[in-house]
Amino acid sequence: MIGRLNHVAIAVKDLAASTALYRDTLGARVSQSLPQPEHGVTVVFVELPNTKIELLEPLGADSPIAKFLERNADGGIHHICYEVDDILAARDRLKAQGARVLGSGEPRVGAHGKPVLFLHPKDFLGTLVELEQA
Ligand code: CO
């Protein structure tokens, strides 16, 4: 059911320093930083040949990654995103198998302008999983 790995998201405290690490130390192609107030983060996209890394820095008072960074002072992998062909069919199949979908259970438009859902990390090996309509 799941398809390509769309991205791995890493929560960071210092986006400028983290971008420099990927650009200068790892030699990756990085985007400008893009504030996304509706998602409570500022994002830098690291473009790799086969996927993307998204560096996420909290934006605003109630950022969804603030608590994660309290627990992970050095930053860390926040979620991984898999593409699915049909997000509603994927959701229904997962729910039928007992997986918990976060929030209302209805897809929201994510950072790439496509419908996304998040799955409870306790159901997926301690990893927050994002599904994005391909
Ligand atoms: Co994501």
Tab-separated table of N, CA and C and ligand atoms in Angstrom:
chain	number	residue	atom	x	y	z
A	1	MET	N	0.815	-1.206	0.000
A	1	MET	CA	0.000	0.000	0.000
A	1	MET	C	0.855	1.266	0.000
A	2	ILE	N	1.841	1.348	0.926
A	2	ILE	CA	2.651	2.565	0.912
A	2	ILE	C	3.598	2.531	-0.277
A	3	GLY	N	3.882	3.718	-0.771
A	3	GLY	CA	4.748	3.841	-1.935
A	3	GLY	C	6.076	4.481	-1.575
A	4	ARG	N	6.437	5.484	-2.321
A	4	ARG	CA	7.748	6.107	-2.138
A	4	ARG	C	7.858	6.793	-0.789
A	5	LEU	N	9.109	6.836	-0.299
A	5	LEU	CA	9.429	7.674	0.848
A	5	LEU	C	9.443	9.117	0.353
A	6	ASN	N	8.493	9.916	0.828
A	6	ASN	CA	8.433	11.302	0.359
A	6	ASN	C	9.460	12.170	1.076
A	7	HIS	N	9.500	12.053	2.408
A	7	HIS	CA	10.517	12.799	3.155
A	7	HIS	C	10.684	12.246	4.553
A	8	VAL	N	11.821	12.608	5.131
A	8	VAL	CA	12.080	12.409	6.554
A	8	VAL	C	12.163	13.794	7.157
A	9	ALA	N	11.401	14.031	8.225
A	9	ALA	CA	11.390	15.352	8.856
A	9	ALA	C	12.212	15.308	10.140
A	10	ILE	N	13.119	16.265	10.261
A	10	ILE	CA	13.981	16.363	11.439
A	10	ILE	C	13.658	17.676	12.141
A	11	ALA	N	13.290	17.580	13.412
A	11	ALA	CA	13.022	18.780	14.201
A	11	ALA	C	14.345	19.343	14.702
A	12	VAL	N	14.501	20.645	14.583
A	12	VAL	CA	15.765	21.293	14.979
A	12	VAL	C	15.456	22.559	15.770
A	13	LYS	N	16.408	22.925	16.625
A	13	LYS	CA	16.234	24.155	17.401
A	13	LYS	C	16.764	25.362	16.655
A	14	ASP	N	17.807	25.151	15.842
A	14	ASP	CA	18.463	26.271	15.163
A	14	ASP	C	18.498	25.948	13.673
A	15	LEU	N	17.542	26.513	12.959
A	15	LEU	CA	17.385	26.153	11.543
A	15	LEU	C	18.579	26.618	10.708
A	16	ALA	N	19.119	27.801	11.021
A	16	ALA	CA	20.252	28.310	10.233
A	16	ALA	C	21.464	27.398	10.395
A	17	ALA	N	21.740	27.005	11.625
A	17	ALA	CA	22.901	26.135	11.866
A	17	ALA	C	22.671	24.753	11.249
A	18	SER	N	21.433	24.267	11.326
A	18	SER	CA	21.121	22.943	10.783
A	18	SER	C	21.210	22.951	9.263
A	19	THR	N	20.757	24.043	8.648
A	19	THR	CA	20.850	24.174	7.192
A	19	THR	C	22.312	24.212	6.760
A	20	ALA	N	23.123	24.945	7.519
A	20	ALA	CA	24.552	25.020	7.195
A	20	ALA	C	25.207	23.648	7.313
A	21	LEU	N	24.771	22.867	8.300
A	21	LEU	CA	25.324	21.519	8.475
A	21	LEU	C	25.052	20.669	7.235
A	22	TYR	N	23.817	20.701	6.765
A	22	TYR	CA	23.473	19.899	5.582
A	22	TYR	C	24.125	20.459	4.313
A	23	ARG	N	24.172	21.776	4.204
A	23	ARG	CA	24.723	22.389	2.995
A	23	ARG	C	26.247	22.281	2.960
A	24	ASP	N	26.897	22.652	4.050
A	24	ASP	CA	28.351	22.808	4.023
A	24	ASP	C	29.078	21.529	4.433
A	25	THR	N	28.581	20.851	5.468
A	25	THR	CA	29.278	19.643	5.936
A	25	THR	C	28.887	18.440	5.087
A	26	LEU	N	27.594	18.285	4.825
A	26	LEU	CA	27.131	17.114	4.070
A	26	LEU	C	27.060	17.388	2.569
A	27	GLY	N	27.187	18.651	2.174
A	27	GLY	CA	27.230	18.970	0.750
A	27	GLY	C	25.920	18.773	0.018
A	28	ALA	N	24.814	19.025	0.697
A	28	ALA	CA	23.499	18.819	0.084
A	28	ALA	C	22.951	20.136	-0.465
A	29	ARG	N	22.013	19.992	-1.399
A	29	ARG	CA	21.299	21.146	-1.939
A	29	ARG	C	20.144	21.482	-1.004
A	30	VAL	N	20.089	22.729	-0.565
A	30	VAL	CA	19.064	23.121	0.410
A	30	VAL	C	18.258	24.293	-0.140
A	31	SER	N	17.005	24.395	0.302
A	31	SER	CA	16.133	25.491	-0.128
A	31	SER	C	16.306	26.693	0.799
A	32	GLN	N	15.675	27.773	0.422
A	32	GLN	CA	15.481	28.874	1.359
A	32	GLN	C	14.599	28.389	2.503
A	33	SER	N	14.641	29.101	3.633
A	33	SER	CA	13.719	28.721	4.709
A	33	SER	C	12.345	29.309	4.417
A	34	LEU	N	11.326	28.474	4.655
A	34	LEU	CA	9.946	28.834	4.309
A	34	LEU	C	9.081	28.801	5.560
A	35	PRO	N	8.676	29.950	6.077
A	35	PRO	CA	7.769	29.952	7.230
A	35	PRO	C	6.407	29.403	6.827
A	36	GLN	N	5.879	28.482	7.643
A	36	GLN	CA	4.547	27.922	7.392
A	36	GLN	C	3.723	28.090	8.657
A	37	PRO	N	3.233	29.313	8.875
A	37	PRO	CA	2.535	29.602	10.130
A	37	PRO	C	1.340	28.691	10.375
A	38	GLU	N	0.682	28.235	9.291
A	38	GLU	CA	-0.483	27.362	9.477
A	38	GLU	C	-0.085	25.991	10.011
A	39	HIS	N	1.207	25.637	9.908
A	39	HIS	CA	1.685	24.360	10.448
A	39	HIS	C	2.581	24.557	11.671
A	40	GLY	N	2.832	25.810	12.049
A	40	GLY	CA	3.635	26.068	13.244
A	40	GLY	C	5.108	25.729	13.088
A	41	VAL	N	5.600	25.765	11.875
A	41	VAL	CA	7.019	25.455	11.644
A	41	VAL	C	7.586	26.352	10.549
A	42	THR	N	8.905	26.502	10.594
A	42	THR	CA	9.642	27.021	9.450
A	42	THR	C	10.442	25.852	8.886
A	43	VAL	N	10.420	25.708	7.562
A	43	VAL	CA	10.958	24.501	6.916
A	43	VAL	C	12.089	24.872	5.969
A	44	VAL	N	13.122	24.027	5.963
A	44	VAL	CA	14.103	24.028	4.877
A	44	VAL	C	14.054	22.648	4.237
A	45	PHE	N	13.932	22.611	2.935
A	45	PHE	CA	13.927	21.346	2.194
A	45	PHE	C	15.355	21.023	1.766
A	46	VAL	N	15.797	19.837	2.117
A	46	VAL	CA	17.083	19.324	1.651
A	46	VAL	C	16.775	18.360	0.522
A	47	GLU	N	17.229	18.692	-0.675
A	47	GLU	CA	16.889	17.891	-1.859
A	47	GLU	C	17.962	16.843	-2.085
A	48	LEU	N	17.589	15.580	-1.933
A	48	LEU	CA	18.494	14.471	-2.227
A	48	LEU	C	18.045	13.820	-3.529
A	49	PRO	N	18.909	13.040	-4.157
A	49	PRO	CA	18.526	12.452	-5.446
A	49	PRO	C	17.267	11.589	-5.360
A	50	ASN	N	17.047	10.923	-4.232
A	50	ASN	CA	15.927	9.978	-4.173
A	50	ASN	C	14.838	10.357	-3.188
A	51	THR	N	15.042	11.408	-2.411
A	51	THR	CA	14.011	11.819	-1.463
A	51	THR	C	14.353	13.203	-0.925
A	52	LYS	N	13.615	13.638	0.064
A	52	LYS	CA	13.880	14.926	0.703
A	52	LYS	C	14.051	14.729	2.206
A	53	ILE	N	14.829	15.602	2.785
A	53	ILE	CA	14.858	15.776	4.233
A	53	ILE	C	14.227	17.134	4.494
A	54	GLU	N	13.360	17.207	5.500
A	54	GLU	CA	12.790	18.493	5.874
A	54	GLU	C	13.289	18.858	7.259
A	55	LEU	N	13.952	19.986	7.335
A	55	LEU	CA	14.405	20.495	8.631
A	55	LEU	C	13.310	21.418	9.147
A	56	LEU	N	12.784	21.112	10.332
A	56	LEU	CA	11.649	21.847	10.899
A	56	LEU	C	12.086	22.576	12.158
A	57	GLU	N	11.848	23.872	12.170
A	57	GLU	CA	12.106	24.683	13.371
A	57	GLU	C	10.759	25.205	13.864
A	58	PRO	N	10.538	25.202	15.189
A	58	PRO	CA	9.248	25.698	15.698
A	58	PRO	C	8.997	27.140	15.264
A	59	LEU	N	7.732	27.423	14.991
A	59	LEU	CA	7.315	28.777	14.638
A	59	LEU	C	6.051	29.085	15.434
A	60	GLY	N	6.092	30.127	16.214
A	60	GLY	CA	4.909	30.520	16.974
A	60	GLY	C	4.853	29.830	18.332
A	61	ALA	N	3.847	30.213	19.111
A	61	ALA	CA	3.778	29.821	20.520
A	61	ALA	C	3.381	28.359	20.698
A	62	ASP	N	2.514	27.827	19.834
A	62	ASP	CA	2.018	26.462	20.052
A	62	ASP	C	2.411	25.555	18.884
A	63	SER	N	3.708	25.576	18.579
A	63	SER	CA	4.198	24.734	17.492
A	63	SER	C	4.030	23.258	17.843
A	64	PRO	N	3.598	22.442	16.873
A	64	PRO	CA	3.431	21.010	17.156
A	64	PRO	C	4.748	20.287	17.426
A	65	ILE	N	5.886	20.917	17.157
A	65	ILE	CA	7.160	20.235	17.426
A	65	ILE	C	7.855	20.755	18.683
A	66	ALA	N	7.224	21.698	19.394
A	66	ALA	CA	7.881	22.282	20.580
A	66	ALA	C	8.131	21.222	21.649
A	67	LYS	N	7.120	20.404	21.919
A	67	LYS	CA	7.276	19.382	22.976
A	67	LYS	C	8.341	18.356	22.601
A	68	PHE	N	8.355	18.001	21.332
A	68	PHE	CA	9.363	17.042	20.855
A	68	PHE	C	10.767	17.576	21.136
A	69	LEU	N	10.966	18.872	20.896
A	69	LEU	CA	12.297	19.449	21.114
A	69	LEU	C	12.614	19.608	22.593
A	70	GLU	N	11.568	19.713	23.432
A	70	GLU	CA	11.835	19.708	24.884
A	70	GLU	C	12.413	18.358	25.290
A	71	ARG	N	11.904	17.301	24.671
A	71	ARG	CA	12.373	15.951	25.024
A	71	ARG	C	13.650	15.574	24.287
A	72	ASN	N	13.910	16.232	23.178
A	72	ASN	CA	15.078	15.893	22.340
A	72	ASN	C	15.874	17.175	22.090
A	73	ALA	N	16.725	17.468	23.059
A	73	ALA	CA	17.386	18.777	23.045
A	73	ALA	C	18.295	18.963	21.831
A	74	ASP	N	18.813	17.867	21.288
A	74	ASP	CA	19.701	17.986	20.134
A	74	ASP	C	18.935	17.946	18.815
A	75	GLY	N	17.619	17.904	18.883
A	75	GLY	CA	16.822	17.679	17.686
A	75	GLY	C	16.704	16.183	17.440
A	76	GLY	N	15.997	15.810	16.390
A	76	GLY	CA	15.862	14.379	16.094
A	76	GLY	C	14.827	14.142	15.015
A	77	ILE	N	14.765	12.895	14.568
A	77	ILE	CA	13.791	12.546	13.540
A	77	ILE	C	12.392	12.657	14.139
A	78	HIS	N	11.569	13.486	13.533
A	78	HIS	CA	10.224	13.752	14.049
A	78	HIS	C	9.185	12.856	13.384
A	79	HIS	N	9.262	12.702	12.081
A	79	HIS	CA	8.358	11.786	11.389
A	79	HIS	C	8.931	11.398	10.031
A	80	ILE	N	8.339	10.336	9.488
A	80	ILE	CA	8.675	9.939	8.128
A	80	ILE	C	7.389	9.937	7.318
A	81	CYS	N	7.510	10.277	6.039
A	81	CYS	CA	6.318	10.444	5.203
A	81	CYS	C	6.375	9.500	4.014
A	82	TYR	N	5.332	8.662	3.926
A	82	TYR	CA	5.185	7.744	2.800
A	82	TYR	C	4.064	8.224	1.894
A	83	GLU	N	4.250	8.026	0.617
A	83	GLU	CA	3.192	8.361	-0.335
A	83	GLU	C	2.217	7.192	-0.471
A	84	VAL	N	0.949	7.536	-0.622
A	84	VAL	CA	-0.080	6.527	-0.923
A	84	VAL	C	-0.895	7.034	-2.111
A	85	ASP	N	-1.406	6.099	-2.894
A	85	ASP	CA	-2.168	6.480	-4.079
A	85	ASP	C	-3.535	7.054	-3.710
A	86	ASP	N	-4.129	6.505	-2.657
A	86	ASP	CA	-5.493	6.900	-2.283
A	86	ASP	C	-5.529	7.037	-0.761
A	87	ILE	N	-5.501	8.260	-0.289
A	87	ILE	CA	-5.322	8.461	1.149
A	87	ILE	C	-6.547	8.015	1.941
A	88	LEU	N	-7.727	8.161	1.371
A	88	LEU	CA	-8.924	7.730	2.109
A	88	LEU	C	-8.997	6.206	2.189
A	89	ALA	N	-8.646	5.538	1.098
A	89	ALA	CA	-8.615	4.072	1.127
A	89	ALA	C	-7.548	3.586	2.099
A	90	ALA	N	-6.405	4.272	2.116
A	90	ALA	CA	-5.328	3.889	3.042
A	90	ALA	C	-5.787	4.071	4.486
A	91	ARG	N	-6.427	5.191	4.757
A	91	ARG	CA	-6.919	5.457	6.115
A	91	ARG	C	-7.903	4.373	6.557
A	92	ASP	N	-8.857	4.068	5.682
A	92	ASP	CA	-9.890	3.108	6.064
A	92	ASP	C	-9.296	1.724	6.303
A	93	ARG	N	-8.334	1.355	5.474
A	93	ARG	CA	-7.680	0.058	5.650
A	93	ARG	C	-6.923	0.011	6.977
A	94	LEU	N	-6.222	1.106	7.290
A	94	LEU	CA	-5.439	1.130	8.528
A	94	LEU	C	-6.349	1.127	9.751
A	95	LYS	N	-7.419	1.902	9.695
A	95	LYS	CA	-8.347	1.930	10.833
A	95	LYS	C	-8.985	0.565	11.049
A	96	ALA	N	-9.306	-0.106	9.952
A	96	ALA	CA	-9.904	-1.449	10.065
A	96	ALA	C	-8.941	-2.417	10.740
A	97	GLN	N	-7.632	-2.112	10.645
A	97	GLN	CA	-6.632	-2.973	11.277
A	97	GLN	C	-6.223	-2.466	12.657
A	98	GLY	N	-6.939	-1.458	13.149
A	98	GLY	CA	-6.719	-1.008	14.523
A	98	GLY	C	-5.738	0.131	14.684
A	99	ALA	N	-5.207	0.652	13.597
A	99	ALA	CA	-4.257	1.759	13.703
A	99	ALA	C	-5.013	3.044	14.041
A	100	ARG	N	-4.363	3.886	14.826
A	100	ARG	CA	-4.975	5.149	15.218
A	100	ARG	C	-4.504	6.281	14.299
A	101	VAL	N	-5.476	6.993	13.764
A	101	VAL	CA	-5.191	8.165	12.941
A	101	VAL	C	-5.305	9.384	13.851
A	102	LEU	N	-4.324	10.266	13.812
A	102	LEU	CA	-4.325	11.424	14.707
A	102	LEU	C	-5.324	12.478	14.235
A	103	GLY	N	-5.714	13.329	15.174
A	103	GLY	CA	-6.610	14.436	14.864
A	103	GLY	C	-8.008	13.932	14.543
A	104	SER	N	-8.673	14.637	13.655
A	104	SER	CA	-10.070	14.321	13.332
A	104	SER	C	-10.196	13.051	12.500
A	105	GLY	N	-9.087	12.605	11.935
A	105	GLY	CA	-9.146	11.455	11.033
A	105	GLY	C	-9.404	11.843	9.598
A	106	GLU	N	-9.694	13.132	9.391
A	106	GLU	CA	-9.874	13.608	8.017
A	106	GLU	C	-8.541	14.181	7.524
A	107	PRO	N	-8.171	13.916	6.268
A	107	PRO	CA	-6.914	14.457	5.736
A	107	PRO	C	-6.913	15.987	5.771
A	108	ARG	N	-5.732	16.541	6.063
A	108	ARG	CA	-5.543	17.994	6.003
A	108	ARG	C	-4.558	18.288	4.885
A	109	VAL	N	-4.602	19.491	4.395
A	109	VAL	CA	-3.643	19.865	3.354
A	109	VAL	C	-2.305	20.140	4.034
A	110	GLY	N	-1.290	19.384	3.630
A	110	GLY	CA	0.016	19.447	4.280
A	110	GLY	C	0.934	20.487	3.660
A	111	ALA	N	2.203	20.354	4.000
A	111	ALA	CA	3.200	21.348	3.614
A	111	ALA	C	3.415	21.415	2.106
A	112	HIS	N	2.998	20.378	1.369
A	112	HIS	CA	3.210	20.381	-0.079
A	112	HIS	C	1.925	20.628	-0.854
A	113	GLY	N	0.865	21.057	-0.125
A	113	GLY	CA	-0.394	21.325	-0.799
A	113	GLY	C	-1.174	20.063	-1.153
A	114	LYS	N	-0.819	18.932	-0.540
A	114	LYS	CA	-1.522	17.673	-0.804
A	114	LYS	C	-2.118	17.150	0.497
A	115	PRO	N	-3.173	16.331	0.423
A	115	PRO	CA	-3.789	15.813	1.643
A	115	PRO	C	-2.839	14.885	2.399
A	116	VAL	N	-2.802	15.066	3.715
A	116	VAL	CA	-1.949	14.222	4.565
A	116	VAL	C	-2.723	13.770	5.800
A	117	LEU	N	-2.243	12.674	6.369
A	117	LEU	CA	-2.726	12.161	7.644
A	117	LEU	C	-1.520	11.737	8.466
A	118	PHE	N	-1.681	11.752	9.785
A	118	PHE	CA	-0.620	11.242	10.655
A	118	PHE	C	-1.143	10.049	11.437
A	119	LEU	N	-0.274	9.064	11.624
A	119	LEU	CA	-0.619	7.827	12.324
A	119	LEU	C	0.115	7.780	13.656
A	120	HIS	N	-0.552	7.229	14.658
A	120	HIS	CA	-0.005	7.247	16.015
A	120	HIS	C	1.322	6.488	16.093
A	121	PRO	N	2.345	7.113	16.676
A	121	PRO	CA	3.653	6.444	16.735
A	121	PRO	C	3.623	5.129	17.510
A	122	LYS	N	2.723	5.009	18.476
A	122	LYS	CA	2.704	3.763	19.262
A	122	LYS	C	2.249	2.583	18.417
A	123	ASP	N	1.576	2.848	17.316
A	123	ASP	CA	1.143	1.766	16.430
A	123	ASP	C	2.169	1.443	15.348
A	124	PHE	N	3.233	2.269	15.241
A	124	PHE	CA	4.186	2.097	14.141
A	124	PHE	C	5.629	2.195	14.624
A	125	LEU	N	5.936	1.317	15.585
A	125	LEU	CA	7.334	1.122	16.002
A	125	LEU	C	7.945	2.399	16.572
A	126	GLY	N	7.117	3.173	17.250
A	126	GLY	CA	7.640	4.372	17.898
A	126	GLY	C	7.936	5.501	16.938
A	127	THR	N	7.397	5.406	15.731
A	127	THR	CA	7.688	6.414	14.707
A	127	THR	C	6.398	7.086	14.256
A	128	LEU	N	6.359	8.389	14.330
A	128	LEU	CA	5.230	9.134	13.778
A	128	LEU	C	5.274	9.015	12.256
A	129	VAL	N	4.192	8.512	11.682
A	129	VAL	CA	4.128	8.274	10.240
A	129	VAL	C	3.135	9.249	9.611
A	130	GLU	N	3.597	9.940	8.573
A	130	GLU	CA	2.730	10.804	7.781
A	130	GLU	C	2.444	10.078	6.470
A	131	LEU	N	1.189	10.099	6.062
A	131	LEU	CA	0.824	9.591	4.739
A	131	LEU	C	0.447	10.781	3.877
A	132	GLU	N	0.966	10.811	2.667
A	132	GLU	CA	0.640	11.911	1.758
A	132	GLU	C	0.079	11.335	0.463
A	133	GLN	N	-1.014	11.934	0.026
A	133	GLN	CA	-1.579	11.540	-1.263
A	133	GLN	C	-0.535	11.788	-2.360
A	134	ALA	N	-0.241	10.750	-3.138
A	134	ALA	CA	0.814	10.894	-4.165
A	134	ALA	C	0.358	11.822	-5.278
B	1	CO	CO	6.051	15.892	6.807
